[in-house]
GROMACS .gro file of C-alpha atoms in nm:
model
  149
    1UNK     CA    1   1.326  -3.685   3.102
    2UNK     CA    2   1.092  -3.757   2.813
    3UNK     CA    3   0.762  -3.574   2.853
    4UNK     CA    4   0.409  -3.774   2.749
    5UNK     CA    5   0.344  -3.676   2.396
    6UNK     CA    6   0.011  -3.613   2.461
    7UNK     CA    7   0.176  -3.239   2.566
    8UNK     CA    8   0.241  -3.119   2.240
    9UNK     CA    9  -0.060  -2.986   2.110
   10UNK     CA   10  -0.148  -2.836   2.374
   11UNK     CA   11   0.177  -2.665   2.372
   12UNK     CA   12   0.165  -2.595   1.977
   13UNK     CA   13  -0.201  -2.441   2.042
   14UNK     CA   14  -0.043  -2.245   2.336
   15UNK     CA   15   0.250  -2.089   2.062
   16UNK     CA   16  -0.070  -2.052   1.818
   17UNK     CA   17  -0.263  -1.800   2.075
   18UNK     CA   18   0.058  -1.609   2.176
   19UNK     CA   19   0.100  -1.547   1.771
   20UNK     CA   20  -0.321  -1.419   1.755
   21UNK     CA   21  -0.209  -1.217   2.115
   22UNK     CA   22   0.087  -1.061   1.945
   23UNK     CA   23  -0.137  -0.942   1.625
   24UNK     CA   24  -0.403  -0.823   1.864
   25UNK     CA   25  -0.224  -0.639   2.070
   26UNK     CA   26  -0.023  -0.474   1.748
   27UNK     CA   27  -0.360  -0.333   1.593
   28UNK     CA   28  -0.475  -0.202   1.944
   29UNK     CA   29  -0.200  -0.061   2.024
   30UNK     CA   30  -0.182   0.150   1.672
   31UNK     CA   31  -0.525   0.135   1.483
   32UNK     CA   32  -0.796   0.151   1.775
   33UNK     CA   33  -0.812   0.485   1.890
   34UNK     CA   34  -0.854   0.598   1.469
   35UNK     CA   35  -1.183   0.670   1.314
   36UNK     CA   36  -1.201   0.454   1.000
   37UNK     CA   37  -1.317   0.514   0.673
   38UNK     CA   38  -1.436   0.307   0.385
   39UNK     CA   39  -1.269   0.290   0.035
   40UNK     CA   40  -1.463   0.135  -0.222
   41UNK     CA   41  -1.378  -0.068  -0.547
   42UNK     CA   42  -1.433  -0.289  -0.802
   43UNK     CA   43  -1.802  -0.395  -0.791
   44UNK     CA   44  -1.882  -0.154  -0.515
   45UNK     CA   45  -1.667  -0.333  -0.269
   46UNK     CA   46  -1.618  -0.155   0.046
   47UNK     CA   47  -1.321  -0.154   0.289
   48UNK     CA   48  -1.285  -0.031   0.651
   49UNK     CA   49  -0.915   0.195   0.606
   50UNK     CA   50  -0.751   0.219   0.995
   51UNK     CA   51  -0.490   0.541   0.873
   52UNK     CA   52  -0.206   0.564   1.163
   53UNK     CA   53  -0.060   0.865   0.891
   54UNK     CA   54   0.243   0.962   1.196
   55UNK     CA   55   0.357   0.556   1.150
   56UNK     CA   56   0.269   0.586   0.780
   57UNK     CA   57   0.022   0.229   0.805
   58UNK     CA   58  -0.300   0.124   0.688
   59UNK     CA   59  -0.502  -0.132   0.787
   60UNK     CA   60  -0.680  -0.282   0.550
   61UNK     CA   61  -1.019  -0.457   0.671
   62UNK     CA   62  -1.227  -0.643   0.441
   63UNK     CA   63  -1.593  -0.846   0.543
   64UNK     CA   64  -1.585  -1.151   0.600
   65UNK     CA   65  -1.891  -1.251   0.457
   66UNK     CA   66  -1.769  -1.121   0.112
   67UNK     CA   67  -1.373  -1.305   0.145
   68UNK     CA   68  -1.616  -1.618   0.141
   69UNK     CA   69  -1.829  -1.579  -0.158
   70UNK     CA   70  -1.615  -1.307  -0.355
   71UNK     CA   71  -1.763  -1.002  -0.568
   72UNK     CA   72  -2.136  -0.907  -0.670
   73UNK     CA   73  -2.279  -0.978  -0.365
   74UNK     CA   74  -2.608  -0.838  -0.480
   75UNK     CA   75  -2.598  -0.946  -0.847
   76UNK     CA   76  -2.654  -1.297  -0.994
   77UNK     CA   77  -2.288  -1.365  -1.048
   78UNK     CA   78  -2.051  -1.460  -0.754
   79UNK     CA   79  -1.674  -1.500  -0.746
   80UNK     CA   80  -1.585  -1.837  -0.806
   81UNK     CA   81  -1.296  -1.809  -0.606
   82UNK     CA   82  -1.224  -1.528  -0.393
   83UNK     CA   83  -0.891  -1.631  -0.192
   84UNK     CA   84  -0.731  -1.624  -0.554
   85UNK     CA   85  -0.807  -1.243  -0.581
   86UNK     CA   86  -0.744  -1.179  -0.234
   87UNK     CA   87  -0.440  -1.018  -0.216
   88UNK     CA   88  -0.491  -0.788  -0.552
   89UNK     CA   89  -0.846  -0.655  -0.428
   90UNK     CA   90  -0.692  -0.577  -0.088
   91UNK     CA   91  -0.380  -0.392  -0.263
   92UNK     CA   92  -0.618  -0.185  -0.534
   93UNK     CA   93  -0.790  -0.100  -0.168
   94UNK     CA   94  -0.517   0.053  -0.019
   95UNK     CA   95  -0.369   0.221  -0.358
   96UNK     CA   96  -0.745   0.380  -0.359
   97UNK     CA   97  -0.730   0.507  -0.052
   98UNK     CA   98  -0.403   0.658  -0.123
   99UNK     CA   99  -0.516   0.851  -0.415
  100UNK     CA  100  -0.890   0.982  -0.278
  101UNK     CA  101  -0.701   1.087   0.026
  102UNK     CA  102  -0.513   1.313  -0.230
  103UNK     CA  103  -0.161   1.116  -0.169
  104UNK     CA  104  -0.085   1.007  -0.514
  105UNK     CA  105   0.245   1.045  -0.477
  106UNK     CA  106   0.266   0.782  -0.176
  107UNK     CA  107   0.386   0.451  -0.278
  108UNK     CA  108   0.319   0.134  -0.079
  109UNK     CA  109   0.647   0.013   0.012
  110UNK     CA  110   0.502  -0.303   0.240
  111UNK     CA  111   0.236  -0.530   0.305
  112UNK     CA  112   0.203  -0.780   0.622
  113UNK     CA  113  -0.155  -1.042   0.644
  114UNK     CA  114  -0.302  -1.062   1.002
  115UNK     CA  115  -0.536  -1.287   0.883
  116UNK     CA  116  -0.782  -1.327   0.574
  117UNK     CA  117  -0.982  -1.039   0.669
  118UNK     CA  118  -0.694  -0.742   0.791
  119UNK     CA  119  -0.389  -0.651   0.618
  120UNK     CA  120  -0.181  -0.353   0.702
  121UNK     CA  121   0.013  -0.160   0.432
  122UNK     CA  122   0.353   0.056   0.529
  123UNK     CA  123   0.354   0.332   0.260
  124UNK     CA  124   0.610   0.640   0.208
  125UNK     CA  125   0.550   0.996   0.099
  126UNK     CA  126   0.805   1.290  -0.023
  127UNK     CA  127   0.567   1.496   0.208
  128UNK     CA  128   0.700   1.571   0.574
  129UNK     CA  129   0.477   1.366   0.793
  130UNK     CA  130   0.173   1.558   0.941
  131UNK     CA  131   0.153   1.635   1.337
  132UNK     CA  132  -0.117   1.460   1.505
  133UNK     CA  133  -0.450   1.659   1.541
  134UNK     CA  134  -0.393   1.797   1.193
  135UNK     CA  135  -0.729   1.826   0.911
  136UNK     CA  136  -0.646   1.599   0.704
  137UNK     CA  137  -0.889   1.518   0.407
  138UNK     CA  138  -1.140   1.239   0.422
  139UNK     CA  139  -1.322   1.031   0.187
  140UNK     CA  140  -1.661   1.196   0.135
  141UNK     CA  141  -2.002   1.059   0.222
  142UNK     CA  142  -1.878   0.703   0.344
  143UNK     CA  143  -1.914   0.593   0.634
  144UNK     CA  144  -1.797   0.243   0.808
  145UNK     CA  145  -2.052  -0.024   0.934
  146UNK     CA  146  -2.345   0.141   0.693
  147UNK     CA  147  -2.575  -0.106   0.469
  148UNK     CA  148  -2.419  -0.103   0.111
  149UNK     CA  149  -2.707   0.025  -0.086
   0.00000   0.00000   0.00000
């Protein structure tokens, strides 16, 4: 039985949203319940860091008004072309946050793109992993969601 071919984009868009449902439901399930914390670099540009340290992930989340028209938001100069420094800015993001967390010993072992905005790192310490509910240290006087001044 042939079927009309008018049927296969819907069921390409249907194989599209399970894909989206899959990623959603991954970052709920492990990064929404964690207070995040902002790593900045470069030309003061800040990052949202979702730490699940008992999985040993980071999320990575990035603005998307800035992933459009690149660094110096606030000066006269403007990225020409911020997809082609993409991946590097969100990498020297996560290697930050590593270090000011005092982990430099951690080494990012892993990287997987949700979409152009979140990317979660896998990372691996000598350290023993901590239990949950443990002080851990966080990055000083930054807080998510805050004007960039």
């Amino acid at each position: 039985m042939r079927r009309p071919a008018a049927l296969l984009p819907l069921g390409l868009a249907a194989l599209g949203l399970a894909g989206c449902t899959t990623g959603f439901s991954y970052i709920s399930r492990n990064y929404v319940a964690l207070t995040p914390q902002v790593v900045t670099i470069g030309c003061k540009e800040p990052y949202e860091v979702y730490d699940n340290r008992q999985l040993r992930r980071m999320l990575i989340v990035s603005n998307a008004l800035r992933e459009y028209t690149g660094c110096n938001l606030s000066e006269v100069r403007i990225d020409p072309e911020p997809g082609a420094t993409r991946v590097k800015r969100f990498r020297t993001a996560a290697r930050a946050y590593l270090d000011e967390t005092v982990r430099e010993d951690c080494r990012i072992t892993g990287e997987s793109v949700f979409d152009p905005l979140k990317t979660e790192f896998a990372y691996a310490c000598d350290a023993p992993i901590e239990k949950r509910g443990t002080v851990v240290p966080r990055l000083p006087g930054r807080n998510p969601g805050l004007g960039v001044r």
